[in-house]
mmCIF file of C-alpha atoms in Angstrom:
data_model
loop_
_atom_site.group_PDB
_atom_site.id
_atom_site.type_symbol
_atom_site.label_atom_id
_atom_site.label_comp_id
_atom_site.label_asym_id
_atom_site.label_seq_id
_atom_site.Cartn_x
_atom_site.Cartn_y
_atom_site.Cartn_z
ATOM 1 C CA UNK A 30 119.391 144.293 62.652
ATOM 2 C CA UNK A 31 120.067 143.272 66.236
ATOM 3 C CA UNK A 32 121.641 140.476 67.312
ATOM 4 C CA UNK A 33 121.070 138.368 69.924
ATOM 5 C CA UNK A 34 124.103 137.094 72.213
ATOM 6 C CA UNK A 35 123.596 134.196 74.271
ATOM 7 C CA UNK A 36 125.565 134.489 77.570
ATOM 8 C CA UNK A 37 128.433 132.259 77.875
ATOM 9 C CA UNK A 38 127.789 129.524 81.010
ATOM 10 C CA UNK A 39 130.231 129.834 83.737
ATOM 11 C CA UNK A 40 131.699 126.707 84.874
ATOM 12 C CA UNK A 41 129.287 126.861 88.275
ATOM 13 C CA UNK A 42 126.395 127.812 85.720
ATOM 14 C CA UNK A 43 127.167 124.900 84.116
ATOM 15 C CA UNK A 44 127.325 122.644 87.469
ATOM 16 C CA UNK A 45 124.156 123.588 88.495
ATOM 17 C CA UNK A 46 122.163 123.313 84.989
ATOM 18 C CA UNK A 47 123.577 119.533 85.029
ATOM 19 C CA UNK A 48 122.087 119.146 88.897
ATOM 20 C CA UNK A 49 118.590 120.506 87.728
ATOM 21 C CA UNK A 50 118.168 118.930 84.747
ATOM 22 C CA UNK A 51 118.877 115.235 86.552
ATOM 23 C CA UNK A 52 116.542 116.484 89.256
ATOM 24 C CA UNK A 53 113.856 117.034 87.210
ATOM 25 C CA UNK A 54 114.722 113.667 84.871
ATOM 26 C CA UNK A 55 114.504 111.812 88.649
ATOM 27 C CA UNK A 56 117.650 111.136 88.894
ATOM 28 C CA UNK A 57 119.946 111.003 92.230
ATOM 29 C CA UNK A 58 122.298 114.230 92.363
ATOM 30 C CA UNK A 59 125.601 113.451 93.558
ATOM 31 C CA UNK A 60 126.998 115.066 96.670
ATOM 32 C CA UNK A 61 128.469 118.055 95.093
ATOM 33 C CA UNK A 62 130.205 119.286 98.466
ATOM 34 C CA UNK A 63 132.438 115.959 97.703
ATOM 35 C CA UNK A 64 133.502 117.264 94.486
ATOM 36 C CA UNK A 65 136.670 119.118 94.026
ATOM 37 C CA UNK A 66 138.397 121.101 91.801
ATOM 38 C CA UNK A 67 137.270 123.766 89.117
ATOM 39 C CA UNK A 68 135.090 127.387 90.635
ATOM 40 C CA UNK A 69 137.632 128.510 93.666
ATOM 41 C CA UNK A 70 134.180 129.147 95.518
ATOM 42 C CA UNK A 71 132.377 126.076 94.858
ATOM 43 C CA UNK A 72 134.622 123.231 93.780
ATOM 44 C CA UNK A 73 132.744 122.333 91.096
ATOM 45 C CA UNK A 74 132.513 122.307 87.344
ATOM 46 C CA UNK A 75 130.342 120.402 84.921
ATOM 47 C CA UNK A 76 132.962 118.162 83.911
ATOM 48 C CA UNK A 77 133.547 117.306 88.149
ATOM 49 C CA UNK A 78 130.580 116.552 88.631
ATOM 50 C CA UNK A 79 129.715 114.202 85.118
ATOM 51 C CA UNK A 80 133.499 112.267 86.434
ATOM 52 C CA UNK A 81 131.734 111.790 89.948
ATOM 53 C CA UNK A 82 129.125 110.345 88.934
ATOM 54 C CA UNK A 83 127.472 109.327 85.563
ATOM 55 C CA UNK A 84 124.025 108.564 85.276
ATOM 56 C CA UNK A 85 122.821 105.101 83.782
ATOM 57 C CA UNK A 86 120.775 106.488 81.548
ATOM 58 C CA UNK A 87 118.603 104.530 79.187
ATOM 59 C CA UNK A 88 116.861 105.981 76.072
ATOM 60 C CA UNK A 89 113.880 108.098 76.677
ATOM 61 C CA UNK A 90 111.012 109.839 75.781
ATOM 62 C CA UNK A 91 111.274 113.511 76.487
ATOM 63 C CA UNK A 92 108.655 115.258 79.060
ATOM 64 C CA UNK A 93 107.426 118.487 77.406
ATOM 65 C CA UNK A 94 105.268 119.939 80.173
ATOM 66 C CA UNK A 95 105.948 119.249 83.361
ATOM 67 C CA UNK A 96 103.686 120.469 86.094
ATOM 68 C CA UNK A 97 103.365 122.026 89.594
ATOM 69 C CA UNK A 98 102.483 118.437 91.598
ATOM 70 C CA UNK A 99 99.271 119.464 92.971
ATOM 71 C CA UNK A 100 98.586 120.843 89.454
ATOM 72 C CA UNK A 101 99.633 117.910 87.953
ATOM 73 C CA UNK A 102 97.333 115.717 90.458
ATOM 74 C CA UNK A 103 94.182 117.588 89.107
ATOM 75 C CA UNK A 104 95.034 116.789 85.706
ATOM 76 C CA UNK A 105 95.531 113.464 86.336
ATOM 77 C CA UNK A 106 91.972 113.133 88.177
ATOM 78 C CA UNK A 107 90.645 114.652 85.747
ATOM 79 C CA UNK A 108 91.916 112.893 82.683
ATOM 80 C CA UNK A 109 91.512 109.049 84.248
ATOM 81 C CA UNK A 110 87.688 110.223 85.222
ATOM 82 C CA UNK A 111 87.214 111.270 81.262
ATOM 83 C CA UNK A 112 87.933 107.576 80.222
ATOM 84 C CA UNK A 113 85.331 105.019 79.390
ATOM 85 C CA UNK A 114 87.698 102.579 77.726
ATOM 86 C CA UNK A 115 90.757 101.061 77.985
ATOM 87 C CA UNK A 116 92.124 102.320 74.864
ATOM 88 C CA UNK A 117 90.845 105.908 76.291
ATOM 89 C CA UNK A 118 92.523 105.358 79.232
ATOM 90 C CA UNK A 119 95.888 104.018 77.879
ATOM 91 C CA UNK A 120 96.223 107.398 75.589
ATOM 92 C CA UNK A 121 95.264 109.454 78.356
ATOM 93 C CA UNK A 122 98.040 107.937 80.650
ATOM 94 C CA UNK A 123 100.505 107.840 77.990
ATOM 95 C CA UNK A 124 100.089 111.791 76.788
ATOM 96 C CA UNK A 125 99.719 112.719 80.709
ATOM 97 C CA UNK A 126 102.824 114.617 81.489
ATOM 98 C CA UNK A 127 103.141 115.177 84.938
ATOM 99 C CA UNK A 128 104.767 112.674 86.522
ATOM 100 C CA UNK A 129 108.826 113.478 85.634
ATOM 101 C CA UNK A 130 108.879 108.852 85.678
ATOM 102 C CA UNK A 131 107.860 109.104 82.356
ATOM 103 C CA UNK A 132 110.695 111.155 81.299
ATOM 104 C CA UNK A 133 113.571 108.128 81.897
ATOM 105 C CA UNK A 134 111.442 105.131 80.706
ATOM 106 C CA UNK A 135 111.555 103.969 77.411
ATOM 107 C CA UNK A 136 107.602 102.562 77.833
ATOM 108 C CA UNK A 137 104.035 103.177 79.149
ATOM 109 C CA UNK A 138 103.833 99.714 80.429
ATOM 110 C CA UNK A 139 100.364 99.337 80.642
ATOM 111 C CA UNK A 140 98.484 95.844 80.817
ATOM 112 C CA UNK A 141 98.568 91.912 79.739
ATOM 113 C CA UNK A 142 96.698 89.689 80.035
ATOM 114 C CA UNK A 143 93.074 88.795 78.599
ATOM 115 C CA UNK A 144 90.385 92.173 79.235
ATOM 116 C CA UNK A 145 87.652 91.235 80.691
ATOM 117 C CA UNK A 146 88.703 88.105 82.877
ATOM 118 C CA UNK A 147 87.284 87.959 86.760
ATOM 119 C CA UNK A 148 91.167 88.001 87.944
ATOM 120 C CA UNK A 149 93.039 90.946 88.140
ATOM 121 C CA UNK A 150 96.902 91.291 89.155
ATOM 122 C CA UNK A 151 98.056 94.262 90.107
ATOM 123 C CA UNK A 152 102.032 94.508 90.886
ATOM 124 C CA UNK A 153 104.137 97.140 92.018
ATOM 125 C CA UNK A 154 106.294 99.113 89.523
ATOM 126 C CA UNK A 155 107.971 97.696 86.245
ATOM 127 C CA UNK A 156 111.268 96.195 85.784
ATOM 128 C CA UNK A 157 113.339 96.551 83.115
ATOM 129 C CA UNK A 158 111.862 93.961 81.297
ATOM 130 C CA UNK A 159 108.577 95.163 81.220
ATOM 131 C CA UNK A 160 110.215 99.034 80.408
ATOM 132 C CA UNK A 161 111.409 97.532 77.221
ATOM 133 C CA UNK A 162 108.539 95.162 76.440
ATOM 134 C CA UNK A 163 106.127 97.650 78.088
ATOM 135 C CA UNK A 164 104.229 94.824 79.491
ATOM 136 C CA UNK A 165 104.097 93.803 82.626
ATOM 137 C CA UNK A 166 105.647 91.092 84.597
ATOM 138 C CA UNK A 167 108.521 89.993 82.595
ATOM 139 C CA UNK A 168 111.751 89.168 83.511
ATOM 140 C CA UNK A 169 112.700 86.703 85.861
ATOM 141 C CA UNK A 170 110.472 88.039 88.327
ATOM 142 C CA UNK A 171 107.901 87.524 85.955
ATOM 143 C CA UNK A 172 108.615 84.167 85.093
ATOM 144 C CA UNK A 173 108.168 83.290 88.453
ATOM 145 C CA UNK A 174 105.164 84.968 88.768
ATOM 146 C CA UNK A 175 103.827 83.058 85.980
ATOM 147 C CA UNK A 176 104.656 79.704 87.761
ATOM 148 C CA UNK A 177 102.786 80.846 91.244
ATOM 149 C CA UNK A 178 99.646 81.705 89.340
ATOM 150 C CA UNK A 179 99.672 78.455 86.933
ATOM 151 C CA UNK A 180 100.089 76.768 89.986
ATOM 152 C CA UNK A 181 95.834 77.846 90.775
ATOM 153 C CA UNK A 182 94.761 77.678 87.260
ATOM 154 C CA UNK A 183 95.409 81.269 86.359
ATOM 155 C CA UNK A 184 96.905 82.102 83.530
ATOM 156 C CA UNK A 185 97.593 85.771 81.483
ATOM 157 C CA UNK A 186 96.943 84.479 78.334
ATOM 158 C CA UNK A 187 93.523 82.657 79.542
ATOM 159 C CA UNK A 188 91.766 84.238 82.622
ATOM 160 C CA UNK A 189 93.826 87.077 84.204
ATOM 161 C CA UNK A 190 94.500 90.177 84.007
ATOM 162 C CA UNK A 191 97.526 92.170 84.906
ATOM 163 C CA UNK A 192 98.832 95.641 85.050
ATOM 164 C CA UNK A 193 101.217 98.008 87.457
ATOM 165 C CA UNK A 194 100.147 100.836 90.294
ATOM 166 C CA UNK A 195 102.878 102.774 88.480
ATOM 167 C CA UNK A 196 103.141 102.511 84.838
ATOM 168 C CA UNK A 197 107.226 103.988 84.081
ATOM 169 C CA UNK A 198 110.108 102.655 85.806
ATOM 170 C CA UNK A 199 111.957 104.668 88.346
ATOM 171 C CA UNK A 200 115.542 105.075 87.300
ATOM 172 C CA UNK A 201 117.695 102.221 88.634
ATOM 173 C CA UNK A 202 115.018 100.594 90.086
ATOM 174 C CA UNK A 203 114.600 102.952 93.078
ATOM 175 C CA UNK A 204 111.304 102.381 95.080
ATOM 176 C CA UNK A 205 108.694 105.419 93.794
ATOM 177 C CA UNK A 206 108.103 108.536 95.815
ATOM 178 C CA UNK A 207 105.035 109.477 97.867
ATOM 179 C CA UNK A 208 104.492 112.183 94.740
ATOM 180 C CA UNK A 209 104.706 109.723 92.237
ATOM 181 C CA UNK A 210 102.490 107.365 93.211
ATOM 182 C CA UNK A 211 100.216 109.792 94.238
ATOM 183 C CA UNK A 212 100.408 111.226 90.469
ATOM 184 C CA UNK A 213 99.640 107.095 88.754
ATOM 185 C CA UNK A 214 97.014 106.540 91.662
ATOM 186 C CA UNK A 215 94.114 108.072 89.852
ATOM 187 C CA UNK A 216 95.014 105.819 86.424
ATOM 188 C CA UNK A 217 95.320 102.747 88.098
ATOM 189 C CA UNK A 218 92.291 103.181 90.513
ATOM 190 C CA UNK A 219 90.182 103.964 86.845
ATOM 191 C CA UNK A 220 91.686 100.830 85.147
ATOM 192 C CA UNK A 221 90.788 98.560 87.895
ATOM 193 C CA UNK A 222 87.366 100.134 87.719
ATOM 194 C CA UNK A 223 87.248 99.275 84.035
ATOM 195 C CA UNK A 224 88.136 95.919 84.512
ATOM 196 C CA UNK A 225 85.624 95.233 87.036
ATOM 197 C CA UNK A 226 87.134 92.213 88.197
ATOM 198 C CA UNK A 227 85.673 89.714 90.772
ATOM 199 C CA UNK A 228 88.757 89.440 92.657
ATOM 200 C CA UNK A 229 92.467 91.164 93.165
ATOM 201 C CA UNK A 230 95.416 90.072 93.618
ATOM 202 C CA UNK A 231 97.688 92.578 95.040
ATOM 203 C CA UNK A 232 101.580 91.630 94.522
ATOM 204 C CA UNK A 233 103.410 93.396 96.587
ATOM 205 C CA UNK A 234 103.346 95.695 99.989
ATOM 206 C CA UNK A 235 103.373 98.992 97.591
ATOM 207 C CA UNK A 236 100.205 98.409 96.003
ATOM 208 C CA UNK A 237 98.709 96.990 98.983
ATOM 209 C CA UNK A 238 99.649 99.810 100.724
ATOM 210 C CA UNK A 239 98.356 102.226 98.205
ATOM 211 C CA UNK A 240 95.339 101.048 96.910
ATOM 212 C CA UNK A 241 93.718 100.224 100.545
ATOM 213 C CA UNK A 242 94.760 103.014 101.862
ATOM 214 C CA UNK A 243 96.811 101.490 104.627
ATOM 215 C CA UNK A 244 100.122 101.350 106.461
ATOM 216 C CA UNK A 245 100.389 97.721 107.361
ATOM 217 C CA UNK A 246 103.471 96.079 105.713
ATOM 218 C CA UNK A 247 103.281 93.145 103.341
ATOM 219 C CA UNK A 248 103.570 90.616 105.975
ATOM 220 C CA UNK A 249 100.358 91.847 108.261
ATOM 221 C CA UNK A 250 98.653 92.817 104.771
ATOM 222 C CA UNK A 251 99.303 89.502 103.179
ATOM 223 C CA UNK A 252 97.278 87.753 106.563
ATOM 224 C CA UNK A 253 93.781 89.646 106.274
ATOM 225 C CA UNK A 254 90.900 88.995 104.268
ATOM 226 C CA UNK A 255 90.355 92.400 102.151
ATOM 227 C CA UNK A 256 87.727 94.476 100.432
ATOM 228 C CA UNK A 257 88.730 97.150 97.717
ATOM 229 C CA UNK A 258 85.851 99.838 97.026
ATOM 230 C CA UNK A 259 85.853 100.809 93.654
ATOM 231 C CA UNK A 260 86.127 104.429 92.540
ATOM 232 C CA UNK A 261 88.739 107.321 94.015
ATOM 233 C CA UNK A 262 86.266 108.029 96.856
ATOM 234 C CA UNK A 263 86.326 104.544 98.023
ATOM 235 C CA UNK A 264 82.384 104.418 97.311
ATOM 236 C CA UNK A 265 82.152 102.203 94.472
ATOM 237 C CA UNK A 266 81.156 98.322 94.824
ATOM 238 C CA UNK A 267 83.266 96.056 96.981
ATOM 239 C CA UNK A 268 85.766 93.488 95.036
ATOM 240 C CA UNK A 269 87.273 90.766 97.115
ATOM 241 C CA UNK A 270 91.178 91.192 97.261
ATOM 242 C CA UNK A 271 93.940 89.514 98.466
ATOM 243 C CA UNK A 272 97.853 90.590 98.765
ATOM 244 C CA UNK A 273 101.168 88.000 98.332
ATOM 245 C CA UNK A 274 104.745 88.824 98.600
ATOM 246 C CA UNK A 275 106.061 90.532 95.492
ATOM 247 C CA UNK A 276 108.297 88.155 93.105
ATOM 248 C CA UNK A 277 110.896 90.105 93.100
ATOM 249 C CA UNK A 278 111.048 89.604 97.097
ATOM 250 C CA UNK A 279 110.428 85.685 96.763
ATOM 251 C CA UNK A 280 113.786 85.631 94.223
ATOM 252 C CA UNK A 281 116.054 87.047 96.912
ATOM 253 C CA UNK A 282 114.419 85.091 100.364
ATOM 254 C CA UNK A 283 113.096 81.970 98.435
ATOM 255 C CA UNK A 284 112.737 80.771 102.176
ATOM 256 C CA UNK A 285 109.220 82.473 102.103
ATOM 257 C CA UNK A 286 108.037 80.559 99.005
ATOM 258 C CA UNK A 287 106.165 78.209 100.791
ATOM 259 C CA UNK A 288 104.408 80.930 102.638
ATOM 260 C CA UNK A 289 103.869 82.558 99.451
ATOM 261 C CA UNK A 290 102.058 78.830 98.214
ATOM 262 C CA UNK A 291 99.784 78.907 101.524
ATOM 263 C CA UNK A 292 98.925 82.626 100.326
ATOM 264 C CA UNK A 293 97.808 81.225 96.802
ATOM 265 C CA UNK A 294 96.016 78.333 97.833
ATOM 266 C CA UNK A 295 94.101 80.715 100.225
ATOM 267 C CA UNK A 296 93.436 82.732 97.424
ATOM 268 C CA UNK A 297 91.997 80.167 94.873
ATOM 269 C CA UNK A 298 90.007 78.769 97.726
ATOM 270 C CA UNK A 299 87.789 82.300 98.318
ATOM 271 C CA UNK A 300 87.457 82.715 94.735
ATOM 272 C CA UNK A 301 86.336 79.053 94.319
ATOM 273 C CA UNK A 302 83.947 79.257 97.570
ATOM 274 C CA UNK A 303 82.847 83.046 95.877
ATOM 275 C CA UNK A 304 81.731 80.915 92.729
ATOM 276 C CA UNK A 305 84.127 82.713 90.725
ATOM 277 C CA UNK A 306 85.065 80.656 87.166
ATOM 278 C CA UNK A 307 88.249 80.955 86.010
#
């Protein structure tokens, strides 16, 4: 009987099998022309480059499949389009494979809230609260959150709903790529069309951005009066919406909270003047 050999891993083998695998896990890759010492033609070895830098790693589920992108985007039109439910549509996102986010969070971080209410909140990415919790909106950022909507009478235990554009925290908190939210756009664009709410709230230049298909920044987005179509085609029936500056913003310039208040009370007028009960 034959036996098989595995091939020993030269130390630049090694180097570049670390490099790909925290590519694909959507992690930064060091500089490796900074890193000395080890192959005579490279510089590098495995151990090199784990000294120079160490990812912060946090427990995750592992990605089995992952997918060309534009393979990957199909699937993921495909799969929100099947769902007629929320619990349809909260398997489908958590089994979907092919966005490599998923592979470093520790959560689907899906919704809170009360289903069903005329408000829904749609923020930006999770933090590592909501990773953890896999709810979103936690956190300091949150908690502050929770205070600007109290202060107009919504509440996510009571009469709003929340949930993220992306659903799996980007290591260290980087901002998502163009790919990636292109990948969660179909999921979110289905939940907001199962939630049918009466009115958005959009927290956050991201979402904004994404989900009305525009390149404005927060602070021109945050000034205009909005209409989101429902459906990915844009067709669907018109829902009032509104943006505001993201919490997480407001906690490090609290000099634009009381622009953020002038946003909220603009908000809870339309809805009020729309005849919308919360």
């Amino acid at each position: 009987m034959s036996m098989l050999v595995r091939p020993s891993l030269t130390p630049q083998g090694a180097a570049l099998a670390l490099a790909q695998w925290w590519e694909l896990a959507g992690l930064e890759i060091p500089d490796l022309s900074k890193v000395r010492g080890g192959n005579p033609e490279t510089g590098l070895t495995a151990s090199t480059i784990v000294q120079s830098q160490e990812p912060n790693l946090t427990p995750a589920r592992l990605v089995q499949g992952s997918h060309h992108p534009q393979v990957a985007l199909v699937q993921a039109h495909r799969l929100a389009a099947a769902c007629t439910s929320m619990d349809a549509l909260y398997k489908a996102l958590d089994a979907f494979e092919g966005c490599r986010l998923k592979a470093n969070a520790r959560t689907t971080v899906f919704a809170d809230g009360r289903q069903g209410a005329s408000i829904m909140v749609i923020g930006d990415v999770p933090g590592r609260e909501d990773d953890e919790a896999g709810k979103p909106f936690l956190g300091p950022a949150g908690g502050l959150l929770d205070k600007m909507l109290g202060s107009i009478g919504l509440y996510r235990a009571t009469n709003c709903y929340m949930t993220n554009l992306v659903p799996w925290r980007p290591p260290g908190d980087r901002s998502p790529t163009a790919e990636e939210i292109a990948l969660c756009r179909p999921f979110v664009v289905r939940h907001i069309e199962l939630a049918a709410p009466k009115a958005i709230l959009m927290v956050g230049g991201l979402t904004g951005q994404t989900l009305l298909n525009s390149t404005d920044g927060i602070m021109k987005l945050r000034s205009q009066t909005l209409d989101y179509r429902l459906g990915l085609d844009a067709q669907g029936a018109s829902t009032y919406a509104q943006c505001v500056f993201a919490p997480t913003y407001l906690l490090n310039r609290p000099i634009e909270k009381a622009a953020a208040w002038q946003d909220l009370k603009r908000f809870a007028q339309k809805i009020s003047a729309m005849g919308i009960a919360i």
